[in-house]
Every structure is written in structure tokens, then in C-alpha cells.
Coordinates of C-alpha atoms in Angstrom, one line a residue:
X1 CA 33.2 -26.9 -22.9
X2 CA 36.8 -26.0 -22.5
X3 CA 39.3 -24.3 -20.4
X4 CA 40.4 -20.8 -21.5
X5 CA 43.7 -19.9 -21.9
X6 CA 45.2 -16.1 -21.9
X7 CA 43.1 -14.7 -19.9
X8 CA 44.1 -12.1 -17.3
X9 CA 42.7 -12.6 -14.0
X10 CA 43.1 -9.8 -11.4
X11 CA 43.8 -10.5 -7.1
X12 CA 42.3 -7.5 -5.1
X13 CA 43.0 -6.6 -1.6
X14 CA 40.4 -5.9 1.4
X15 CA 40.4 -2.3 -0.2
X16 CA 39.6 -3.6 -3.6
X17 CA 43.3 -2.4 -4.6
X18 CA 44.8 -4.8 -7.4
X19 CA 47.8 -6.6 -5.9
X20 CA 48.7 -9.0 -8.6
X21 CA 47.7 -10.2 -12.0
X22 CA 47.9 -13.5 -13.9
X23 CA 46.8 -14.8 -17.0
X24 CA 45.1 -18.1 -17.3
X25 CA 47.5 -21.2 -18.9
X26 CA 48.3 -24.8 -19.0
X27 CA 50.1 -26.3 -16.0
X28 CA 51.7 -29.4 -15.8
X29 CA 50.4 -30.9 -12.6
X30 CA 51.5 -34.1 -13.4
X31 CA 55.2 -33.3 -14.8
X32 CA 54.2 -35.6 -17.5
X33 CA 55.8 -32.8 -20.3
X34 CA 52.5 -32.3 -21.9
X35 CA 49.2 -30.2 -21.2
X36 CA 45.9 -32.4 -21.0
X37 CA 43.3 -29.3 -21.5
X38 CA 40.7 -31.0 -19.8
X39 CA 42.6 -31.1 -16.2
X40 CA 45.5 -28.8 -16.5
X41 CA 43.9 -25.6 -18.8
X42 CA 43.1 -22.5 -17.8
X43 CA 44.7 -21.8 -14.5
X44 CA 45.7 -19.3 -13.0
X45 CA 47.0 -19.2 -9.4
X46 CA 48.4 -16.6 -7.0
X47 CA 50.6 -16.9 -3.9
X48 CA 49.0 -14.7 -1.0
X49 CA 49.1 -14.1 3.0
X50 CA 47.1 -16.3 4.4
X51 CA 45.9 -14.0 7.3
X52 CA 44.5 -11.4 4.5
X53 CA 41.2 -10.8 2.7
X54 CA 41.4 -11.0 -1.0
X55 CA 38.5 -11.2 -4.0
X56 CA 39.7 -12.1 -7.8
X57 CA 38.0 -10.6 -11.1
X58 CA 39.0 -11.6 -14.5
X59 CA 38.6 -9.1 -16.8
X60 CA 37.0 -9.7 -20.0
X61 CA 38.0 -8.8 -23.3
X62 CA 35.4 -7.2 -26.5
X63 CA 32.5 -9.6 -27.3
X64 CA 32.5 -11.3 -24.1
X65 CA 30.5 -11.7 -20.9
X66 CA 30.3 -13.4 -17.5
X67 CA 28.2 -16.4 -17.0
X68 CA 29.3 -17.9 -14.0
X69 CA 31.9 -17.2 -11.1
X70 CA 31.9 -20.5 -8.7
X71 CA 33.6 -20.7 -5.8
X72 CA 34.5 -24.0 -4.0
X73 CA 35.4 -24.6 -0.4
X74 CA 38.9 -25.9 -0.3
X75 CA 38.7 -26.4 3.4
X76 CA 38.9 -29.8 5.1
X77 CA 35.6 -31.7 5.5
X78 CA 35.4 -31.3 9.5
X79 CA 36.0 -27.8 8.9
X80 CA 33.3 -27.9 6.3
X81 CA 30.7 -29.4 8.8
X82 CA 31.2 -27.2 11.6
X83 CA 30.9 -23.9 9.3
X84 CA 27.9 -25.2 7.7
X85 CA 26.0 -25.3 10.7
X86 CA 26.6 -21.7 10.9
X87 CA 26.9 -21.3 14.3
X88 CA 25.8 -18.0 16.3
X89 CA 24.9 -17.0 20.1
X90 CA 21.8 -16.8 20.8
X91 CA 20.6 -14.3 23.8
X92 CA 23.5 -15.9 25.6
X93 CA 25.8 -18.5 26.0
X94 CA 24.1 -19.9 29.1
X95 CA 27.6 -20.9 30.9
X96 CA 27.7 -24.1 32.9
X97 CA 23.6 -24.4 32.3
X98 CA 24.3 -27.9 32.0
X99 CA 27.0 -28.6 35.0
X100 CA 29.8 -28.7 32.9
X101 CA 31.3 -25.5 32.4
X102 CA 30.1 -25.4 28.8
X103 CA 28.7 -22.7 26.3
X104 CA 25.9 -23.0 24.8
X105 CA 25.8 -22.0 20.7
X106 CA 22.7 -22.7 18.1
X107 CA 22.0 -23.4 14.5
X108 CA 19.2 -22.6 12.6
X109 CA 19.5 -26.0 11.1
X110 CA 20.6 -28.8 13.6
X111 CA 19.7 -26.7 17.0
X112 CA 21.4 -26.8 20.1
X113 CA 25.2 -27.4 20.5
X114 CA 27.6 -26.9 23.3
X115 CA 31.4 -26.3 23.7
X116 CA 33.5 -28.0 26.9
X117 CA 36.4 -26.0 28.6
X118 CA 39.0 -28.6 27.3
X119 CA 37.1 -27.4 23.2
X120 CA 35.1 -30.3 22.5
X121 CA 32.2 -29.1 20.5
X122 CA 29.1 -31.5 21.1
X123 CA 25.4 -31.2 19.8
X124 CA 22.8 -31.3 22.3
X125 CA 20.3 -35.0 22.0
X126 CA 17.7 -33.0 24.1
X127 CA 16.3 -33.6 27.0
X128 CA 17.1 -32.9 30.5
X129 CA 19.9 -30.2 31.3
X130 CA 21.4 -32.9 34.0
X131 CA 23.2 -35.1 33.1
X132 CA 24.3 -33.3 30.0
X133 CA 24.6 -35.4 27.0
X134 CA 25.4 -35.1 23.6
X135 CA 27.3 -36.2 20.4
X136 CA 30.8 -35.4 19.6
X137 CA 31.0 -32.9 16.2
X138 CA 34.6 -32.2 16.6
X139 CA 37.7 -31.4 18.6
X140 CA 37.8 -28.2 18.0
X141 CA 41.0 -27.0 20.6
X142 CA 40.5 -24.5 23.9
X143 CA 40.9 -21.1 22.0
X144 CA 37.1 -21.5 20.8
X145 CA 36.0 -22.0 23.8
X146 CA 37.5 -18.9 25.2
X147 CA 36.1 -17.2 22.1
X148 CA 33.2 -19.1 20.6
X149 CA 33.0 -15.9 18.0
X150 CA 35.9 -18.1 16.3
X151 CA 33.1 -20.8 14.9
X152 CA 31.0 -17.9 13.8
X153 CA 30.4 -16.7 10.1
X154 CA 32.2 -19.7 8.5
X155 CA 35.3 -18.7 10.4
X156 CA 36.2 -22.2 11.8
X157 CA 39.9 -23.9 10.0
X158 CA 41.2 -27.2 11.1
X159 CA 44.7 -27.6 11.6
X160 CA 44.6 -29.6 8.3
X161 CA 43.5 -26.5 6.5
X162 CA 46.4 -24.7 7.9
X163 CA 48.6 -26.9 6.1
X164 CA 46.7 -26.8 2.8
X165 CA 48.5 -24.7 0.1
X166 CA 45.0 -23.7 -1.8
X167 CA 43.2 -21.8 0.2
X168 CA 40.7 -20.6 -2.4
X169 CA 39.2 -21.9 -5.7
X170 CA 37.6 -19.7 -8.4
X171 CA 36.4 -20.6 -11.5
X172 CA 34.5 -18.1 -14.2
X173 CA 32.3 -19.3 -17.0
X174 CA 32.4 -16.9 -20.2
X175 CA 30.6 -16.8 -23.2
X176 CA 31.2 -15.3 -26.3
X177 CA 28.4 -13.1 -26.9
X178 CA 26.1 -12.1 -30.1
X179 CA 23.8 -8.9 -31.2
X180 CA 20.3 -8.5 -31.9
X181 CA 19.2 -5.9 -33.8
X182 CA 17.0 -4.3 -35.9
X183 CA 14.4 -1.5 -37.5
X184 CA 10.9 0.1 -37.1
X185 CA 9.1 2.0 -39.7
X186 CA 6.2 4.2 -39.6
X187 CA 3.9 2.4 -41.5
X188 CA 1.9 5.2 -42.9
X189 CA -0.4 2.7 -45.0
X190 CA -1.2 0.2 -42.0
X191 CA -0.3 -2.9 -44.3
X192 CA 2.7 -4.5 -42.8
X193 CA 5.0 -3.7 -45.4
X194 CA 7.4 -0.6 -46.2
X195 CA 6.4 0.7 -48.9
X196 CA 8.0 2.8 -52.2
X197 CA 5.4 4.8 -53.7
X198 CA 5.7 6.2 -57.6
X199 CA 3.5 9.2 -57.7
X200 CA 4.8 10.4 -61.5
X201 CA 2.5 9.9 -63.4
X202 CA -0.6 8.7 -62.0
X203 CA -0.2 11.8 -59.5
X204 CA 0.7 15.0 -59.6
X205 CA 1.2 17.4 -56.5
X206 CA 3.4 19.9 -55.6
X207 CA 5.6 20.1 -52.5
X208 CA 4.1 23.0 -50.4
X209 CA 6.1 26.0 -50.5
X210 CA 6.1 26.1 -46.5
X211 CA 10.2 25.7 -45.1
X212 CA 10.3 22.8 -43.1
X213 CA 12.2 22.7 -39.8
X214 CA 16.0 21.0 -40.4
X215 CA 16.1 17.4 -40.5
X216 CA 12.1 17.5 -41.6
X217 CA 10.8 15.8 -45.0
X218 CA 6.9 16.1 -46.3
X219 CA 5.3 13.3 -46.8
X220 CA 2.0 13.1 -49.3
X221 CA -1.0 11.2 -48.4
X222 CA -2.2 10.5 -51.8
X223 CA -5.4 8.7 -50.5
X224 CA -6.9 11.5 -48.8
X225 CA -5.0 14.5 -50.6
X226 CA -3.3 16.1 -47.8
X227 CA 0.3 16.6 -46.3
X228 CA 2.4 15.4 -43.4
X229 CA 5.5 16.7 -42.1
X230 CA 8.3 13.9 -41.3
X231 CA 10.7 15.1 -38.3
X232 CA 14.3 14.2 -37.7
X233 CA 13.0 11.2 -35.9
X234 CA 10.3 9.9 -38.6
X235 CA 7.4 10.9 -36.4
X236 CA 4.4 12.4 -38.6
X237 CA 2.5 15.6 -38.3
X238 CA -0.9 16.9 -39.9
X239 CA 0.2 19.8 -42.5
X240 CA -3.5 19.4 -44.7
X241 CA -3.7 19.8 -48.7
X242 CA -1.4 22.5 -50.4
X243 CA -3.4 25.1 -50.8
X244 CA -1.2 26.6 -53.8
X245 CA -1.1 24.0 -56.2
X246 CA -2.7 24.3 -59.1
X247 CA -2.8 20.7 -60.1
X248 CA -0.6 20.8 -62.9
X249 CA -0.4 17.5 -64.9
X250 CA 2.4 19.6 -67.6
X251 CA -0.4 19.2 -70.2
X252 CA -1.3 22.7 -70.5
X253 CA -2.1 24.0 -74.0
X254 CA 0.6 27.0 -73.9
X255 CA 3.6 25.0 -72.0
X256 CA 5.7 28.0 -72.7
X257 CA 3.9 29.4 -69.7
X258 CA 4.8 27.0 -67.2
X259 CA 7.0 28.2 -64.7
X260 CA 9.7 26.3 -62.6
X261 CA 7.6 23.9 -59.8
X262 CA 8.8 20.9 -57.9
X263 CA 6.4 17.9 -57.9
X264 CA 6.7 15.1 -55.6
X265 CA 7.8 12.0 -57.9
X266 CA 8.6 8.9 -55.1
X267 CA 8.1 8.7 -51.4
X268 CA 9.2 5.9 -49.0
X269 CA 7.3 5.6 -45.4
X270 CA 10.6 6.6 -43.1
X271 CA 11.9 4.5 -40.6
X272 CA 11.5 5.9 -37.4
X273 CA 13.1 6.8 -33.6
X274 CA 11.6 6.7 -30.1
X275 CA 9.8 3.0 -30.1
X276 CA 10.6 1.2 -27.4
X277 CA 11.7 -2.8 -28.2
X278 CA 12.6 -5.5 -25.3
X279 CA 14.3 -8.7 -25.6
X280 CA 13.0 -11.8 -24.1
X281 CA 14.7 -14.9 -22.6
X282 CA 13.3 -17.9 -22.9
X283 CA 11.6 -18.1 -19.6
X284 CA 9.8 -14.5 -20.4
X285 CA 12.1 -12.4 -18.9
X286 CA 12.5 -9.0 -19.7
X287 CA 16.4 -8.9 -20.0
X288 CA 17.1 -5.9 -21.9
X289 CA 15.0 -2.6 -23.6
X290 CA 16.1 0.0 -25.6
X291 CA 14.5 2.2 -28.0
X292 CA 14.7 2.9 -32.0
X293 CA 17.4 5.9 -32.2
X294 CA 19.7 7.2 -34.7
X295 CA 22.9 6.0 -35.3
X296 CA 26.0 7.4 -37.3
X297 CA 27.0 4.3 -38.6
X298 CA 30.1 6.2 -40.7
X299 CA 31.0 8.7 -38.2
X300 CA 30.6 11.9 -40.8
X301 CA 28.3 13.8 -38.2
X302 CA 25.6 13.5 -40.1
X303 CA 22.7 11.3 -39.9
X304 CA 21.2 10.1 -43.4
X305 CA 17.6 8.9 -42.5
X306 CA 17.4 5.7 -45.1
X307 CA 20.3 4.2 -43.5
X308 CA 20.9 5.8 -40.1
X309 CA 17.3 6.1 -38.4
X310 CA 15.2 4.0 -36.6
X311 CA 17.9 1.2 -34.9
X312 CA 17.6 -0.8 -32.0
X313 CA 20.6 -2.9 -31.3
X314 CA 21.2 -5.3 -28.3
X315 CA 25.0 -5.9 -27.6
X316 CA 26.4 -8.3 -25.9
X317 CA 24.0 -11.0 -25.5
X318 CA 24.7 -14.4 -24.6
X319 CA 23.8 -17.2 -26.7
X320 CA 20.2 -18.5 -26.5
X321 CA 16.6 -18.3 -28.1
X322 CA 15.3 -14.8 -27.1
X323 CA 11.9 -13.2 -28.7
X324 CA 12.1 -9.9 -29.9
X325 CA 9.0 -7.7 -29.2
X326 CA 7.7 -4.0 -29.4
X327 CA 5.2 -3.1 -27.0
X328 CA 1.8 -1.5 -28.0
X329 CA 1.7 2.1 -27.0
X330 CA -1.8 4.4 -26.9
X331 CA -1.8 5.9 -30.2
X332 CA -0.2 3.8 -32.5
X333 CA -0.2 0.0 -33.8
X334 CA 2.3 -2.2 -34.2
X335 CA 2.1 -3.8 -38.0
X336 CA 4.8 -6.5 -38.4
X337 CA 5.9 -8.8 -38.1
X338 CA 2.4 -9.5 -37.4
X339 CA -0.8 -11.0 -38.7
X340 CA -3.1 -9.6 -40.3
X341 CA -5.6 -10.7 -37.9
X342 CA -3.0 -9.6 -34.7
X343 CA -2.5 -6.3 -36.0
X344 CA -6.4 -5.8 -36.8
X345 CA -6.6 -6.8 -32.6
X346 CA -4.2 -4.6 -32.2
X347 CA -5.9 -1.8 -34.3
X348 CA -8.7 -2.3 -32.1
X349 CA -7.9 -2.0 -28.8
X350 CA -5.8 0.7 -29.3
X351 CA -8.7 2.7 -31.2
X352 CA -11.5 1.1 -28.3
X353 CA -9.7 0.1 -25.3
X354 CA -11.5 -3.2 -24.5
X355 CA -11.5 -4.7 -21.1
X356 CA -12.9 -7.7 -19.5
X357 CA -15.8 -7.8 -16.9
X358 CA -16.0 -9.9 -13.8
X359 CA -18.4 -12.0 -16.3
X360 CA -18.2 -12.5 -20.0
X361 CA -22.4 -12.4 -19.5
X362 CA -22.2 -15.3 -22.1
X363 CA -24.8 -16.2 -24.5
X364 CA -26.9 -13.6 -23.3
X365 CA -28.3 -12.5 -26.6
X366 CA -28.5 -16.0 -27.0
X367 CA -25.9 -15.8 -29.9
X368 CA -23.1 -18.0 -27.9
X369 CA -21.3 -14.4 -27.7
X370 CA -19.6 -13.4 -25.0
X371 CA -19.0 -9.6 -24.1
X372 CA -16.8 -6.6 -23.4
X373 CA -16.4 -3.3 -22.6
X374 CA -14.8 -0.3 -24.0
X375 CA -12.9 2.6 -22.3
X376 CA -16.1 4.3 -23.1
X377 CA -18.7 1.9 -20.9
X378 CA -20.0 0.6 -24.4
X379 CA -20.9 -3.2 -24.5
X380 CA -19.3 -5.3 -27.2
X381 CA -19.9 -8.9 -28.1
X382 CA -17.5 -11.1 -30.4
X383 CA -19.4 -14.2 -32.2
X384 CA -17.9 -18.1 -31.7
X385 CA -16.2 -17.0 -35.7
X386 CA -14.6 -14.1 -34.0
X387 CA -17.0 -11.1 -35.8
X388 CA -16.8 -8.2 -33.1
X389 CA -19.9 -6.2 -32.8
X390 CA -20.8 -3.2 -30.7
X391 CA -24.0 -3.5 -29.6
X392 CA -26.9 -1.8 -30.8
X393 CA -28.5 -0.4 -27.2
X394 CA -31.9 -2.0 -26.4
X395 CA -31.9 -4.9 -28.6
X396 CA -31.9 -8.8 -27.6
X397 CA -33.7 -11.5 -28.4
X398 CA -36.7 -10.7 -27.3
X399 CA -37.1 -8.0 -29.7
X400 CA -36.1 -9.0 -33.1
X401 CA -32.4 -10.3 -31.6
X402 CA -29.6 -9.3 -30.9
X403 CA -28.2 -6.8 -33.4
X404 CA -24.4 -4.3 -33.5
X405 CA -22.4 -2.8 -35.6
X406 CA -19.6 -4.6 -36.9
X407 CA -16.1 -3.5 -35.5
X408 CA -13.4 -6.4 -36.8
X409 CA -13.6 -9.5 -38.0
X410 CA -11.2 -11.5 -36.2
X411 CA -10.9 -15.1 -35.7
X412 CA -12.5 -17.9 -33.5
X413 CA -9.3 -17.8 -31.4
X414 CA -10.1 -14.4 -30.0
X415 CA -13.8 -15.5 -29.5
X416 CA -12.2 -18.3 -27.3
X417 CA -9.3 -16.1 -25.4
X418 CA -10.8 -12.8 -24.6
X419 CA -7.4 -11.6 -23.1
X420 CA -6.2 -11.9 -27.4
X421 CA -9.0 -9.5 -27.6
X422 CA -8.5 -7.4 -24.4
X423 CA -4.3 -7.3 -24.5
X424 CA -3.3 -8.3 -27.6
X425 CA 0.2 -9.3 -27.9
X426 CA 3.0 -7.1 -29.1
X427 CA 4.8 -8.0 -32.5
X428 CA 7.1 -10.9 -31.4
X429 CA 10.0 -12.5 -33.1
X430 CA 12.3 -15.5 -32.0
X431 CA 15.9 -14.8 -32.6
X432 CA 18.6 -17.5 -32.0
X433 CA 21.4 -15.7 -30.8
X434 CA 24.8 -17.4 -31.3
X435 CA 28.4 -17.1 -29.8
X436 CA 30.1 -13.9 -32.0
X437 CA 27.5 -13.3 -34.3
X438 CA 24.7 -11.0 -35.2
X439 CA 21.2 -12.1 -35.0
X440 CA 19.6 -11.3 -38.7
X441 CA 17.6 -7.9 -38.4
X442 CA 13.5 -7.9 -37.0
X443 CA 12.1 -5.1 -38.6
X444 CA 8.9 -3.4 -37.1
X445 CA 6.3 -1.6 -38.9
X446 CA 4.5 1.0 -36.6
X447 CA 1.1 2.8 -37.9
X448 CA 0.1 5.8 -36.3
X449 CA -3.3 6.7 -35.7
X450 CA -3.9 9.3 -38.1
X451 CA -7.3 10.1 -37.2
X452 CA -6.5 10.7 -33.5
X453 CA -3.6 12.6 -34.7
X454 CA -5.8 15.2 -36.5
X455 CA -8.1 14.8 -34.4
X456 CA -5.9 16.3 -32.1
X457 CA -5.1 19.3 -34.0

């Protein structure tokens, strides 16, 4: 991976003030007239007061992010020892406990150590107080012993470091970053597909005469005969038949008489705002989550729904495998990019709310099924194909067996993992996200639960 040139690094003060600014280049260490990226790339360097606090930043430009900011120790290696111990005072510094006119200071990692008026720092071998013995760490001069506060916090510099002209290293890792993003999709018909339907001429309807709010489109059920009203965010609502249309099919026997009436011709399901999507790292983290909005893609102020609604985008994502997923969410089901079989589980639950009991009470009905409850305290038992039954109160084998009514027909692995049956998995997709580019779009069909919908009304 190599060094970056032109890249402008910033040097803050103790006040977080920019005091200087560099850009990262070749340097010819080695006065050899020629750059060798590999040791002499990407530096950048700044002359400062040694007695003063700084921090660096680099800033980044468009389609890039962060991955790493390593800092080295440049100090000598005796200094290195003695501020890794990470001294500290501890209750006191017990002066002259052990005859010598030391003080005492401890570390959490190598225990006991004491400094001698002439600033010999030594660390205690145990034992008795008298005679005091101990190993030599360092000569570390008289004006820590006055103040041992000076070996505190990483504080300690050796008169090497002094004459050391680095007195900090930082190096940052950056990565050129990609996008994922994609669709959802109210998938009126609950098949996993968007679909186009041609009414004309199988069906004839007419639009209801009703004004829709602004932004709002009707939408025709043509299985069941009634109307829904589509809102500026693709979200459905129950409108019912149209009670003013006569059914005209334009075959009447006296067409002159046939006044002016709009009939619905072509519908697509809409794609649709307000679903919430996460992105996944590879190690199942949660790393971002946005919802499906809007988006004025060619900044007229208007938003066309076929082209405009129902986005999620992730910017400025490092390279990697991520998974793409939309949660489930009471009320609706998520229809792609599933199974079949994974969106009837998900169909399921969200119309029964199945949960697991401290037992799976298997082969009670000496079926090999194992069982389950739903968010209404009713039993339910799924077969070793994965059939999923409720059961029929009463019955077992002792009276004629065990007998239900059929709820899904699933598949041996949910008969073998109830949590498949009791959480199903959201819709997941893996995206490979590479430096600079965008991810190819995961759409996501979302069926809404039409008859808790009514229901509702």
C-alpha cells in the first residue's frame, strides 16, 4: 500500500488553533537525487517548540475517509521503559521508609520502585525494608527526585531525547471510499417482484372522482375490486370500490351517449419512503442505518416518484464485504430479495407473532413436532418437513391424534431452527464495496398488510 503524496496535513496548538500547514511529498533522506516511494513518500514534517503541546489532523479531500492515525514513540528506549511503567504515588511517598532517604513510587505493572536523593531510580526485589535493596532502572538526575511528578503520565525525557530532532511521528491510513445504495418498493402483490400491470382491456374501472391530497396517486386493487390511495411517500391507504362507476367496457349499443370518463389503463406498485435499511460489516456490526427517502436527483424542486422516491444511499464507506438488510417492522413484510420460503416466515410472524417456550414440549403429539406460541397464547406445532399447524384445542393422540389447521408450509430447516421460525431474518444482501465506486443497487420489496390495514379502518 503506498505513501500519499499532496496531502495537506494541519499542526494545532494546545488551543486547537492551526499554526501551520504542510502537504505530504517525497523527501530525499538520502541525497541520492531520486525519491524511493517506499521510504521517502508521503511526508510531511513541521519545525515546532519543543516545550509546547501540539496535535496534527490531515484533512481529507471528497471520497475519502480515515482508517488509521498511528502514533510512534520517538523517545529513547530508557525513556521508553521508565514511562511505560507508568509511574504514580500511591497514598504517599513514604520518605526514608527504607533508611535511605528515598521515595517511594508504584506501577500497576512491575510494583514497587524507589528514587535516591543523588536520582537513581531502583525497583524494589521485596522483602525487608532494611537493608534496602533493589535493581537499577535508570539514572534518572536529582530534579526527579525533588519532584517525582516529573516520571508521571509518560512525562519522563532522557537527555538523549533532548537532542533528538523528531520529537513526534504520525502517520494516517486513508482509504478511498465507495457507496451503497439502493430501493424499496411497496409490494402491493406480496410476490417479490415489482410489478407493471395492464388493466385495458381485460379491466375496466374508473378513477374515483374523489381529489386526492397533492403528491397522492390511486392505486386499483383489481383482485378484490377496491381502491387505495398512494401518498407522497408510497404508503397505501384503504379508499374501497368506486361507488360511481358504472362499469363501462365502451361497448354500449348507443356510444353516442357516452360521456367523457377517465379509466385506469396501467399501474406500477410505487417505490416507497420511510423503511429503515442498515449496513453490515463483516463481523455483524451495525455500521450505518438510514431510511428510504426522496431525493431530487436533478435539482428542479420537484420530486418525480418513478425515479426520485424510495432511496437509501450509504456514502462514504470503506472498502469491504458488507450485507445489506431491512429490518422486519409490525405490520409489513419484507419480500426481496428473499425466498419464497423466508418471506412466507416472514409473513407469518408478522401476522402471528411466534415465540419460543422454555421447552419446545417435543414430540408430544407424538408427531416429532415441536411447538410454539403465538402473541395470542395459541399453541402451534411445525412437522420435521416444516408444515406449520395451529393446533386444534383438545386433540392428541389419544383421541384420534393430533390434528391443526395448516398455517405455512415452510421447510425442514425451520422445523430444525425454531429461532428461523420465531425471528426470521430480515432481507439480506452481500455488497462488495470497492475503493471509488458504487456498490450495484439492492432493491427491497415491502408488502403491507392489507388486511390489518382495513382492519384498522
Amino acid at each position: 500500500e503506498p505513501w500519499l503524496d499532496g496531502w495537506t496535513v494541519q499542526l494545532l496548538d494546545s488551543q486547537g488553533l492551526v499554526v501551520q500547514t504542510a502537504v505530504t511529498s517525497g523527501r530525499d533522506m538520502n541525497l541520492d537525487g531520486r525519491i524511493d516511494a517506499e521510504t521517502e513518500g508521503g511526508w510531511y514534517q513541521f519545525v515546532v517548540s519543543d516545550d509546547q503541546a501540539y496535535s496534527v489532523r490531515q484533512i481529507l479531500p471528497n471520497g475519502w475517509v480515515q482508517t488509521a492515525e498511528i502514533s510512534f514513540d520517538t523517545s529513547s528506549p530508557a525513556s521508553q521503559q521508565i514511562n511505560d511503567l507508568q509511574l504514580r504515588q500511591r497514598v504517599s511517598y513514604y520518605l526514608n521508609a527504607g533508611g535511605l532517604g528515598e521515595k517511594w513510587l508504584y506501577s500497576d505493572t512491575r510494583g514497587w520502585h524507589y528514587i535516591t536523593p543523588d536520582g537513581v531510580l531502583y525497583r524494589w526485589t521485596g522483602g525487608g525494608l532494611t537493608p534496602l535493596r533493589g535493581t537499577k532502572v535508570a539514572d534518572v538526575g536529582t530534579e526527579y527526585f525533588a519532584d517525582p511528578t516529573l516520571l508521571f503520565n509518560g512525562q519522563y525525557s532522557s537527555e538523549s531525547d533532548a537532542n533528538q530532532s523528531v520529537i513526534a511521528r504520525t502517520d494516517f491510513g486513508n482509504a478511498e471510499v465507495g457507496e451503497v445504495r439502493g430501493r424499496a418498493w411497496l409490494d402491493f402483490y406480496s410476490n417479490g417482484q415489482r410489478d407493471t400491470i395492464e388493466l385495458v382491456p381485460d379491466v375496466f374501472v374508473l378513477y374515483p372522482a374523489d381529489p386526492l391530497p397533492e403528491g397522492s396517486e390511486w392505486f386499483y386493487d383489481y383482485e378484490n375490486a377496491v381502491w387505495y390511495i398512494i401518498d407522497a411517500d408510497g404508503n397505501p391507504s384503504y379508499f374501497g370500490p368506486n361507488e360511481d362507476d358504472g362499469g363501462d367496457d365502451f361497448n354500449r349499443t348507443n356510444p353516442g351517449n357516452i360521456q367523457a370518463r377517465t379509466f385506469i389503463e396501467q399501474e406500477t406498485e410505487p417505490w416507497i419512503n420511510g423503511r429503515t435499511v442498515e449496513l453490515v460489516d463483516r463481523n455483524g456490526n451495525v455500521v450505518a442505518t438510514t431510511t428510504t427517502q426522496s431525493i431530487d436527483f436533478n435539482n428542479d424542486g420537484t420530486i418525480q416518484p418513478e425515479t426520485e422516491r424510495g432511496w437509501y444511499v450509504f456514502e462514504d464507506v470503506p472498502s469491504g464485504d458488507y450485507t445489506v438488510r431491512m429490518p422486519s417492522q409490525s405490520g409489513w413484510m419484507v419480500t426481496a430479495p428473499v425466498s419464497e420460503t423466508q418471506a412466507t416466515a416472514i409473513s407469518v410472524d408478522a401476522a402471528y407473532g411466534l415465540e419460543r417456550t422454555l421447552s419446545d414440549f417435543f414430540n408430544w403429539g407424538h408427531e416429532n413436532e415441536r411447538w410454539v406460541l403465538d402473541r395470542n397464547h395459541r399453541w402451534n406445532y411445525i412437522l420435521p418437513d416444516g408444515r406449520l399447524y395451529e393446533w386444534t384445542v383438545g386433540s392428541n393422540s389419544a383421541n384420534g391424534g393430533l390434528q391443526g389447521t395448516l398455517r405455512a408450509t415452510l421447510s425442514a430447516e425451520y422445523y430444525n431452527d425454531l429461532n428461523l421460525l420465531t425471528d426470521p431474518p430480515a432481507a439480506v444482501v452481500t455488497v462488495s464495496v470497492r475503493s471509488g465506486a458504487v456498490a450495484d443497487d439492492v432493491l427491497f420489496g415491502n408488502h403491507r398488510m392489507l388486511d390489518e390495514l382495513i382492519g384498522s379502518l
